[in-house]
CSV table of N, CA and C in Angstrom, one decimal:
chain,number,residue,atom,x,y,z
Y,245,MET,N,202.7,135.3,105.0
Y,245,MET,CA,203.2,136.5,104.6
Y,245,MET,C,203.3,136.5,103.0
Y,246,LYS,N,202.5,135.9,102.4
Y,246,LYS,CA,202.6,135.7,101.0
Y,246,LYS,C,202.2,137.1,100.3
Y,247,ASN,N,202.8,137.3,99.1
Y,247,ASN,CA,202.6,138.5,98.3
Y,247,ASN,C,203.0,139.9,99.1
Y,248,LYS,N,203.8,139.7,100.1
Y,248,LYS,CA,204.4,141.0,100.8
Y,248,LYS,C,205.8,141.1,100.7
Y,249,LYS,N,206.3,142.3,100.5
Y,249,LYS,CA,207.8,142.5,100.5
Y,249,LYS,C,208.2,142.6,102.0
Y,250,ILE,N,209.1,141.7,102.3
Y,250,ILE,CA,209.6,141.7,103.6
Y,250,ILE,C,211.2,142.0,103.8
Y,251,TYR,N,211.5,143.0,104.6
Y,251,TYR,CA,212.9,143.3,104.6
Y,251,TYR,C,213.3,143.3,106.0
Y,252,LEU,N,214.5,142.6,106.4
Y,252,LEU,CA,215.0,142.6,107.6
Y,252,LEU,C,216.4,143.3,107.6
Y,253,SER,N,216.4,144.1,108.5
Y,253,SER,CA,217.8,145.0,108.6
Y,253,SER,C,218.3,144.8,110.1
Y,254,PHE,N,219.6,144.7,110.1
Y,254,PHE,CA,220.3,144.5,111.5
Y,254,PHE,C,221.7,145.1,111.4
Y,255,SER,N,222.1,145.4,112.5
Y,255,SER,CA,223.5,146.0,112.8
Y,255,SER,C,224.1,145.3,113.9
Y,256,ASN,N,225.4,145.1,113.7
Y,256,ASN,CA,226.1,144.3,114.9
Y,256,ASN,C,227.1,145.1,115.5
Y,257,GLN,N,227.1,146.6,115.3
Y,257,GLN,CA,228.0,147.5,116.0
Y,257,GLN,C,227.4,147.9,117.3
Y,258,ILE,N,228.0,149.0,117.8
Y,258,ILE,CA,227.6,149.5,119.1
Y,258,ILE,C,226.0,149.7,119.0
Y,259,GLN,N,225.3,149.4,120.0
Y,259,GLN,CA,223.9,149.4,120.0
Y,259,GLN,C,223.2,148.5,118.9
Y,260,ALA,N,223.7,147.3,118.9
Y,260,ALA,CA,223.2,146.3,117.9
Y,260,ALA,C,221.6,146.2,118.0
Y,261,ALA,N,221.0,146.1,116.9
Y,261,ALA,CA,219.7,146.1,116.7
Y,261,ALA,C,219.2,145.5,115.4
Y,262,ALA,N,217.8,145.2,115.3
Y,262,ALA,CA,217.2,144.8,114.1
Y,262,ALA,C,215.9,145.6,113.8
Y,263,ALA,N,215.7,145.5,112.6
Y,263,ALA,CA,214.3,146.2,112.2
Y,263,ALA,C,213.7,145.4,111.1
Y,264,LEU,N,212.5,145.6,111.2
Y,264,LEU,CA,211.6,144.9,110.1
Y,264,LEU,C,210.8,145.7,109.3
Y,265,ALA,N,210.7,145.6,108.1
Y,265,ALA,CA,209.8,146.4,107.2
Y,265,ALA,C,209.0,145.4,106.3
Y,266,ILE,N,207.8,145.7,106.2
Y,266,ILE,CA,206.8,145.0,105.4
Y,266,ILE,C,206.1,145.9,104.4
Y,267,ASN,N,206.3,145.7,103.2
Y,267,ASN,CA,205.6,146.5,102.1
Y,267,ASN,C,206.1,148.0,102.2
Y,268,ASP,N,207.4,148.2,102.5
Y,268,ASP,CA,208.0,149.4,102.5
Y,268,ASP,C,207.6,150.4,103.7
Y,269,ASP,N,207.1,149.7,104.7
Y,269,ASP,CA,206.7,150.3,106.0
Y,269,ASP,C,207.5,149.7,107.1
Y,270,ILE,N,208.2,150.5,107.9
Y,270,ILE,CA,209.0,150.0,109.0
Y,270,ILE,C,208.0,149.6,110.1
Y,271,VAL,N,207.8,148.4,110.4
Y,271,VAL,CA,206.9,147.9,111.5
Y,271,VAL,C,207.4,147.8,112.9
Y,272,GLU,N,208.7,147.5,113.0
Y,272,GLU,CA,209.3,147.5,114.4
Y,272,GLU,C,210.7,147.5,114.3
Y,273,PHE,N,211.3,148.1,115.2
Y,273,PHE,CA,212.8,148.3,115.5
Y,273,PHE,C,213.1,147.9,116.9
Y,274,VAL,N,214.1,147.0,117.1
Y,274,VAL,CA,214.3,146.7,118.6
Y,274,VAL,C,215.8,146.5,118.7
Y,275,GLN,N,216.3,147.0,119.8
Y,275,GLN,CA,217.8,146.8,120.2
Y,275,GLN,C,218.0,145.6,121.0
Y,276,GLU,N,219.2,145.0,120.8
Y,276,GLU,CA,219.6,143.9,121.5
Y,276,GLU,C,219.6,144.0,123.0
Y,277,GLU,N,220.0,145.2,123.5
Y,277,GLU,CA,220.2,145.4,124.9
Y,277,GLU,C,218.9,145.2,125.6
Y,278,ARG,N,217.8,145.3,124.8
Y,278,ARG,CA,216.4,145.1,125.6
Y,278,ARG,C,216.4,143.6,126.0
Y,279,PHE,N,217.0,142.7,125.3
Y,279,PHE,CA,216.9,141.2,125.6
Y,279,PHE,C,218.1,140.8,126.4
Y,280,ASN,N,219.3,141.3,126.3
Y,280,ASN,CA,220.5,140.8,127.1
Y,280,ASN,C,220.9,141.7,128.2
Y,281,ARG,N,220.2,142.9,128.4
Y,281,ARG,CA,220.4,143.8,129.5
Y,281,ARG,C,221.8,144.3,129.5
Y,282,LYS,N,222.5,144.4,128.3
Y,282,LYS,CA,223.8,145.0,128.4
Y,282,LYS,C,223.8,146.3,127.5
Y,283,LYS,N,223.9,147.4,128.3
Y,283,LYS,CA,223.8,148.7,127.6
Y,283,LYS,C,224.9,148.8,126.6
Y,284,MET,N,224.5,149.5,125.5
Y,284,MET,CA,225.5,149.8,124.4
Y,284,MET,C,226.1,148.4,123.8
Y,285,TYR,N,225.3,147.3,123.7
Y,285,TYR,CA,225.8,146.1,123.3
Y,285,TYR,C,226.3,146.1,121.9
Y,286,ARG,N,227.5,145.5,121.8
Y,286,ARG,CA,228.2,145.5,120.4
Y,286,ARG,C,228.4,144.0,120.1
Y,287,GLY,N,227.5,143.5,119.1
Y,287,GLY,CA,227.7,142.1,118.8
Y,287,GLY,C,226.4,141.8,117.8
Y,288,PHE,N,226.3,140.7,117.5
Y,288,PHE,CA,225.3,140.2,116.5
Y,288,PHE,C,223.9,140.1,117.3
Y,289,PRO,N,222.8,140.6,116.8
Y,289,PRO,CA,221.5,140.8,117.5
Y,289,PRO,C,220.7,139.6,117.2
Y,290,TYR,N,221.1,138.4,117.6
Y,290,TYR,CA,220.3,137.3,117.5
Y,290,TYR,C,218.9,137.4,118.1
Y,291,ARG,N,218.9,137.8,119.3
Y,291,ARG,CA,217.6,137.8,120.1
Y,291,ARG,C,216.6,138.8,119.4
Y,292,SER,N,217.1,140.0,119.0
Y,292,SER,CA,216.2,140.9,118.3
Y,292,SER,C,215.6,140.3,117.0
Y,293,ILE,N,216.5,139.7,116.2
Y,293,ILE,CA,216.0,139.1,115.0
Y,293,ILE,C,215.0,137.9,115.2
Y,294,LYS,N,215.3,137.1,116.3
Y,294,LYS,CA,214.4,136.1,116.6
Y,294,LYS,C,213.0,136.6,117.0
Y,295,TYR,N,213.1,137.6,117.9
Y,295,TYR,CA,211.9,138.3,118.5
Y,295,TYR,C,211.0,138.8,117.2
Y,296,LEU,N,211.6,139.5,116.3
Y,296,LEU,CA,210.7,140.2,115.2
Y,296,LEU,C,210.3,139.0,114.3
Y,297,LEU,N,211.1,138.0,114.0
Y,297,LEU,CA,210.6,136.9,113.2
Y,297,LEU,C,209.4,136.2,113.9
Y,298,SER,N,209.5,136.0,115.2
Y,298,SER,CA,208.5,135.3,115.9
Y,298,SER,C,207.2,136.1,116.1
Y,299,LYS,N,207.4,137.4,116.4
Y,299,LYS,CA,206.2,138.3,116.7
Y,299,LYS,C,205.4,138.4,115.4
Y,300,TYR,N,206.0,138.5,114.2
Y,300,TYR,CA,205.3,138.7,113.0
Y,300,TYR,C,205.1,137.4,112.1
Y,301,LYS,N,205.4,136.3,112.8
Y,301,LYS,CA,205.2,134.9,112.2
Y,301,LYS,C,205.8,134.9,110.8
Y,302,ILE,N,207.1,135.2,110.7
Y,302,ILE,CA,207.8,135.2,109.4
Y,302,ILE,C,208.9,134.1,109.4
Y,303,ASN,N,208.8,133.3,108.4
Y,303,ASN,CA,209.7,132.3,108.1
Y,303,ASN,C,210.9,133.1,107.3
Y,304,PRO,N,212.2,132.7,107.8
Y,304,PRO,CA,213.3,133.4,107.2
Y,304,PRO,C,213.4,133.3,105.7
Y,305,LYS,N,212.9,132.2,105.2
Y,305,LYS,CA,212.9,132.1,103.7
Y,305,LYS,C,211.9,133.0,102.9
Y,306,ASP,N,210.9,133.5,103.7
Y,306,ASP,CA,210.0,134.6,103.2
Y,306,ASP,C,210.6,135.9,103.1
Y,307,ILE,N,211.8,136.2,103.6
Y,307,ILE,CA,212.4,137.5,103.6
Y,307,ILE,C,212.9,137.8,102.2
Y,308,ASN,N,212.6,138.9,101.7
Y,308,ASN,CA,213.0,139.4,100.3
Y,308,ASN,C,214.4,139.9,100.2
Y,309,LYS,N,214.7,140.6,101.2
Y,309,LYS,CA,216.0,141.3,101.3
Y,309,LYS,C,216.6,141.5,102.8
Y,310,ILE,N,217.8,141.2,103.1
Y,310,ILE,CA,218.3,141.4,104.2
Y,310,ILE,C,219.4,142.5,104.1
Y,311,ILE,N,219.2,143.6,104.9
Y,311,ILE,CA,220.2,144.7,104.9
Y,311,ILE,C,221.0,144.5,106.2
Y,312,TYR,N,222.3,144.4,105.9
Y,312,TYR,CA,223.3,144.1,107.0
Y,312,TYR,C,224.1,145.4,107.2
Y,313,CYS,N,223.8,146.3,108.2
Y,313,CYS,CA,224.5,147.5,108.4
Y,313,CYS,C,225.6,147.3,109.4
Y,314,TYR,N,226.9,147.6,109.0
Y,314,TYR,CA,228.0,147.5,110.0
Y,314,TYR,C,229.0,148.5,109.5
Y,315,ALA,N,229.7,148.9,110.5
Y,315,ALA,CA,230.8,149.8,110.2
Y,315,ALA,C,231.8,149.2,109.4
Y,316,ASP,N,232.4,149.8,108.5
Y,316,ASP,CA,233.5,149.4,107.7
Y,316,ASP,C,233.1,148.0,107.0
Y,317,LYS,N,232.4,148.1,106.0
Y,317,LYS,CA,232.0,146.9,105.3
Y,317,LYS,C,233.2,146.4,104.5
Y,318,ILE,N,234.2,145.8,105.3
Y,318,ILE,CA,235.4,145.5,104.6
Y,318,ILE,C,235.9,144.1,105.0
Y,319,TYR,N,236.5,143.5,103.9
Y,319,TYR,CA,237.0,142.1,104.1
Y,319,TYR,C,237.7,142.0,102.8
Y,320,PRO,N,238.9,141.3,102.9
Y,320,PRO,CA,239.6,140.6,103.9
Y,320,PRO,C,240.5,141.5,104.7
Y,321,LYS,N,241.4,140.8,105.5
Y,321,LYS,CA,242.2,141.5,106.5
Y,321,LYS,C,242.9,142.6,106.0
Y,322,ASN,N,243.4,142.7,104.9
Y,322,ASN,CA,244.3,143.9,104.3
Y,322,ASN,C,243.4,145.1,104.4
Y,323,GLU,N,242.1,144.9,103.8
Y,323,GLU,CA,241.3,146.1,103.8
Y,323,GLU,C,240.9,146.4,105.1
Y,324,ILE,N,240.6,145.5,106.0
Y,324,ILE,CA,240.2,145.8,107.4
Y,324,ILE,C,241.3,146.7,108.1
Y,325,LYS,N,242.5,146.1,108.0
Y,325,LYS,CA,243.7,146.7,108.6
Y,325,LYS,C,243.9,148.1,108.1
Y,326,LYS,N,243.7,148.4,106.8
Y,326,LYS,CA,243.9,149.7,106.2
Y,326,LYS,C,242.8,150.7,106.6
Y,327,ASN,N,241.7,150.3,106.7
Y,327,ASN,CA,240.6,151.2,107.1
Y,327,ASN,C,240.7,151.5,108.5
Y,328,ILE,N,240.8,150.5,109.4
Y,328,ILE,CA,240.9,150.7,110.7
Y,328,ILE,C,242.1,151.6,111.1
Y,329,SER,N,243.2,151.2,110.5
Y,329,SER,CA,244.4,152.0,110.8
Y,329,SER,C,244.1,153.5,110.5
Y,330,LEU,N,243.4,153.9,109.4
Y,330,LEU,CA,243.1,155.3,109.1
Y,330,LEU,C,242.3,155.9,110.3
Y,331,ARG,N,241.3,155.1,110.7
Y,331,ARG,CA,240.3,155.6,111.8
Y,331,ARG,C,241.2,155.8,113.1
Y,332,ILE,N,242.0,154.9,113.4
Y,332,ILE,CA,242.8,155.0,114.6
Y,332,ILE,C,243.8,156.2,114.5
Y,333,ASP,N,244.3,156.4,113.3
Y,333,ASP,CA,245.2,157.5,113.1
Y,333,ASP,C,244.6,158.8,113.3
Y,334,GLU,N,243.4,159.0,112.9
Y,334,GLU,CA,242.6,160.2,113.3
Y,334,GLU,C,242.4,160.4,114.8
Y,335,GLY,N,242.1,159.4,115.4
Y,335,GLY,CA,242.0,159.4,116.8
Y,335,GLY,C,243.2,159.7,117.6
Y,336,LEU,N,244.4,159.2,117.0
Y,336,LEU,CA,245.7,159.4,117.7
Y,336,LEU,C,246.1,160.8,117.5
Y,337,LYS,N,245.6,161.6,116.5
Y,337,LYS,CA,246.1,163.0,116.4
Y,337,LYS,C,245.7,163.8,117.6
Y,338,GLN,N,244.7,163.3,118.3
Y,338,GLN,CA,244.2,164.1,119.4
Y,338,GLN,C,244.8,163.5,120.8
Y,339,GLN,N,245.4,162.4,120.7
Y,339,GLN,CA,245.9,161.8,121.9
Y,339,GLN,C,247.5,161.3,121.7
Y,340,GLN,N,248.1,161.1,122.8
Y,340,GLN,CA,249.4,160.6,122.6
Y,340,GLN,C,249.3,159.1,123.0
Y,341,TYR,N,249.4,158.2,122.0
Y,341,TYR,CA,249.5,156.7,122.2
Y,341,TYR,C,250.9,156.2,121.8
Y,342,ASN,N,251.3,155.1,122.4
Y,342,ASN,CA,252.5,154.7,121.9
Y,342,ASN,C,252.2,153.5,120.9
Y,343,LYS,N,253.3,153.1,120.3
Y,343,LYS,CA,253.2,152.1,119.2
Y,343,LYS,C,252.6,150.8,119.7
Y,344,ILE,N,252.9,150.3,121.0
Y,344,ILE,CA,252.4,149.0,121.4
Y,344,ILE,C,250.8,149.2,121.4
Y,345,LYS,N,250.3,150.3,122.1
Y,345,LYS,CA,248.9,150.5,122.3
Y,345,LYS,C,248.2,150.5,121.0
Y,346,TYR,N,248.9,151.2,120.0
Y,346,TYR,CA,248.3,151.3,118.7
Y,346,TYR,C,248.1,149.9,118.1
Y,347,ASN,N,249.1,149.1,118.0
Y,347,ASN,CA,249.0,147.9,117.5
Y,347,ASN,C,248.1,147.0,118.2
Y,348,GLN,N,247.9,147.0,119.5
Y,348,GLN,CA,246.9,146.3,120.3
Y,348,GLN,C,245.5,146.7,119.8
Y,349,ARG,N,245.2,147.9,119.8
Y,349,ARG,CA,244.0,148.4,119.5
Y,349,ARG,C,243.6,148.0,117.9
Y,350,LEU,N,244.7,148.1,117.0
Y,350,LEU,CA,244.5,147.7,115.7
Y,350,LEU,C,244.1,146.2,115.5
Y,351,ASN,N,244.8,145.5,116.2
Y,351,ASN,CA,244.6,144.0,116.1
Y,351,ASN,C,243.3,143.6,116.7
Y,352,SER,N,242.9,144.3,117.8
Y,352,SER,CA,241.6,143.9,118.5
Y,352,SER,C,240.4,144.2,117.6
Y,353,GLU,N,240.5,145.4,116.9
Y,353,GLU,CA,239.5,145.8,115.9
Y,353,GLU,C,239.5,144.9,114.7
Y,354,ILE,N,240.5,144.5,114.2
Y,354,ILE,CA,240.5,143.5,113.1
Y,354,ILE,C,239.8,142.2,113.5
Y,355,LYS,N,240.2,141.7,114.7
Y,355,LYS,CA,239.6,140.5,115.2
Y,355,LYS,C,238.2,140.6,115.4
Y,356,LEU,N,237.6,141.8,115.9
Y,356,LEU,CA,236.3,141.9,116.1
Y,356,LEU,C,235.4,142.1,114.8
Y,357,GLN,N,236.0,142.7,113.9
Y,357,GLN,CA,235.3,142.8,112.6
Y,357,GLN,C,235.2,141.5,111.8
Y,358,LYS,N,236.4,140.8,111.9
Y,358,LYS,CA,236.2,139.4,111.4
Y,358,LYS,C,235.2,138.4,112.1
Y,359,LYS,N,235.1,138.6,113.4
Y,359,LYS,CA,234.1,137.9,114.2
Y,359,LYS,C,232.6,138.2,113.7
Y,360,LEU,N,232.4,139.5,113.7
Y,360,LEU,CA,231.1,140.1,113.3
Y,360,LEU,C,230.7,139.7,111.9
Y,361,PHE,N,231.6,139.8,111.0
Y,361,PHE,CA,231.3,139.3,109.6
Y,361,PHE,C,231.1,137.9,109.5
Y,362,SER,N,231.8,137.0,110.4
Y,362,SER,CA,231.6,135.5,110.4
Y,362,SER,C,230.1,135.3,110.9
Y,363,ASN,N,229.7,136.0,112.0
Y,363,ASN,CA,228.4,135.8,112.6
Y,363,ASN,C,227.3,136.0,111.6
Y,364,ALA,N,227.5,137.0,110.6
Y,364,ALA,CA,226.5,137.2,109.6
Y,364,ALA,C,226.3,136.1,108.6
Y,365,ASN,N,227.6,135.5,108.3
Y,365,ASN,CA,227.6,134.4,107.4
Y,365,ASN,C,226.9,133.2,108.1
Y,366,LEU,N,227.1,133.0,109.4
Y,366,LEU,CA,226.6,131.8,110.1
Y,366,LEU,C,225.0,132.1,110.1
Y,367,PHE,N,224.5,133.3,110.4
Y,367,PHE,CA,223.1,133.5,110.2
Y,367,PHE,C,222.5,133.1,108.9
Y,368,LEU,N,223.2,133.4,107.8
Y,368,LEU,CA,222.7,133.0,106.5
Y,368,LEU,C,222.6,131.6,106.3
Y,369,LYS,N,223.7,130.9,106.7
Y,369,LYS,CA,223.7,129.4,106.7
Y,369,LYS,C,222.6,128.7,107.6
Y,370,LYS,N,222.4,129.3,108.8
Y,370,LYS,CA,221.5,128.7,109.7
Y,370,LYS,C,220.1,128.6,109.0
Y,371,PHE,N,219.7,129.8,108.4
Y,371,PHE,CA,218.4,129.8,107.8
Y,371,PHE,C,218.4,129.4,106.3
Y,372,LYS,N,219.4,128.9,105.9
Y,372,LYS,CA,219.6,128.6,104.4
Y,372,LYS,C,219.3,129.8,103.5
Y,373,LEU,N,219.8,130.9,103.7
Y,373,LEU,CA,219.4,132.0,102.9
Y,373,LEU,C,220.6,132.3,102.0
Y,374,SER,N,220.3,132.7,100.7
Y,374,SER,CA,221.3,133.0,99.8
Y,374,SER,C,221.9,134.3,100.1
Y,375,LYS,N,223.2,134.3,99.8
Y,375,LYS,CA,224.0,135.6,99.9
Y,375,LYS,C,223.5,136.6,98.9
Y,376,LYS,N,222.7,136.3,97.9
Y,376,LYS,CA,222.3,137.2,97.0
Y,376,LYS,C,221.2,138.2,97.7
Y,377,LYS,N,220.5,137.6,98.6
Y,377,LYS,CA,219.6,138.3,99.4
Y,377,LYS,C,220.1,139.5,100.3
Y,378,ILE,N,221.4,139.4,100.5
Y,378,ILE,CA,222.0,140.4,101.6
Y,378,ILE,C,222.6,141.5,100.9
Y,379,ASN,N,222.3,142.7,101.5
Y,379,ASN,CA,223.1,144.0,101.1
Y,379,ASN,C,223.8,144.5,102.3
Y,380,LEU,N,225.0,144.8,102.0
Y,380,LEU,CA,225.9,145.3,103.0
Y,380,LEU,C,226.0,146.8,103.0
Y,381,PHE,N,225.9,147.5,104.2
Y,381,PHE,CA,225.9,148.9,104.3
Y,381,PHE,C,226.8,149.3,105.4
């Protein structure tokens, strides 16, 4: 795939998926649930990425740019907590939640965001890709 611009995009939120663009044309998009048979899968799309790279015979080092789309591109914990807290507050205006439920939900969202962010870093390390290649959305 020499002399071609290769972009890999993926999302690890609900309906995790990956997309591949070559020379500014999207060539394929695939959802992780296709491989793991879990509807509305929320997690890192390892199999989707592997499928795209394998099908189009792309070495990860040939990728020009990685676009990592995830809700709340936030880190570290203080920012995660602040942002998720605002989201939950909006939802709570419509429902009656008690403080214990609120804190449980907040802590579980923080834990999930940290895990998803960590998975993206592991992906970069596994393929020895530079963090300079990744854009967060």
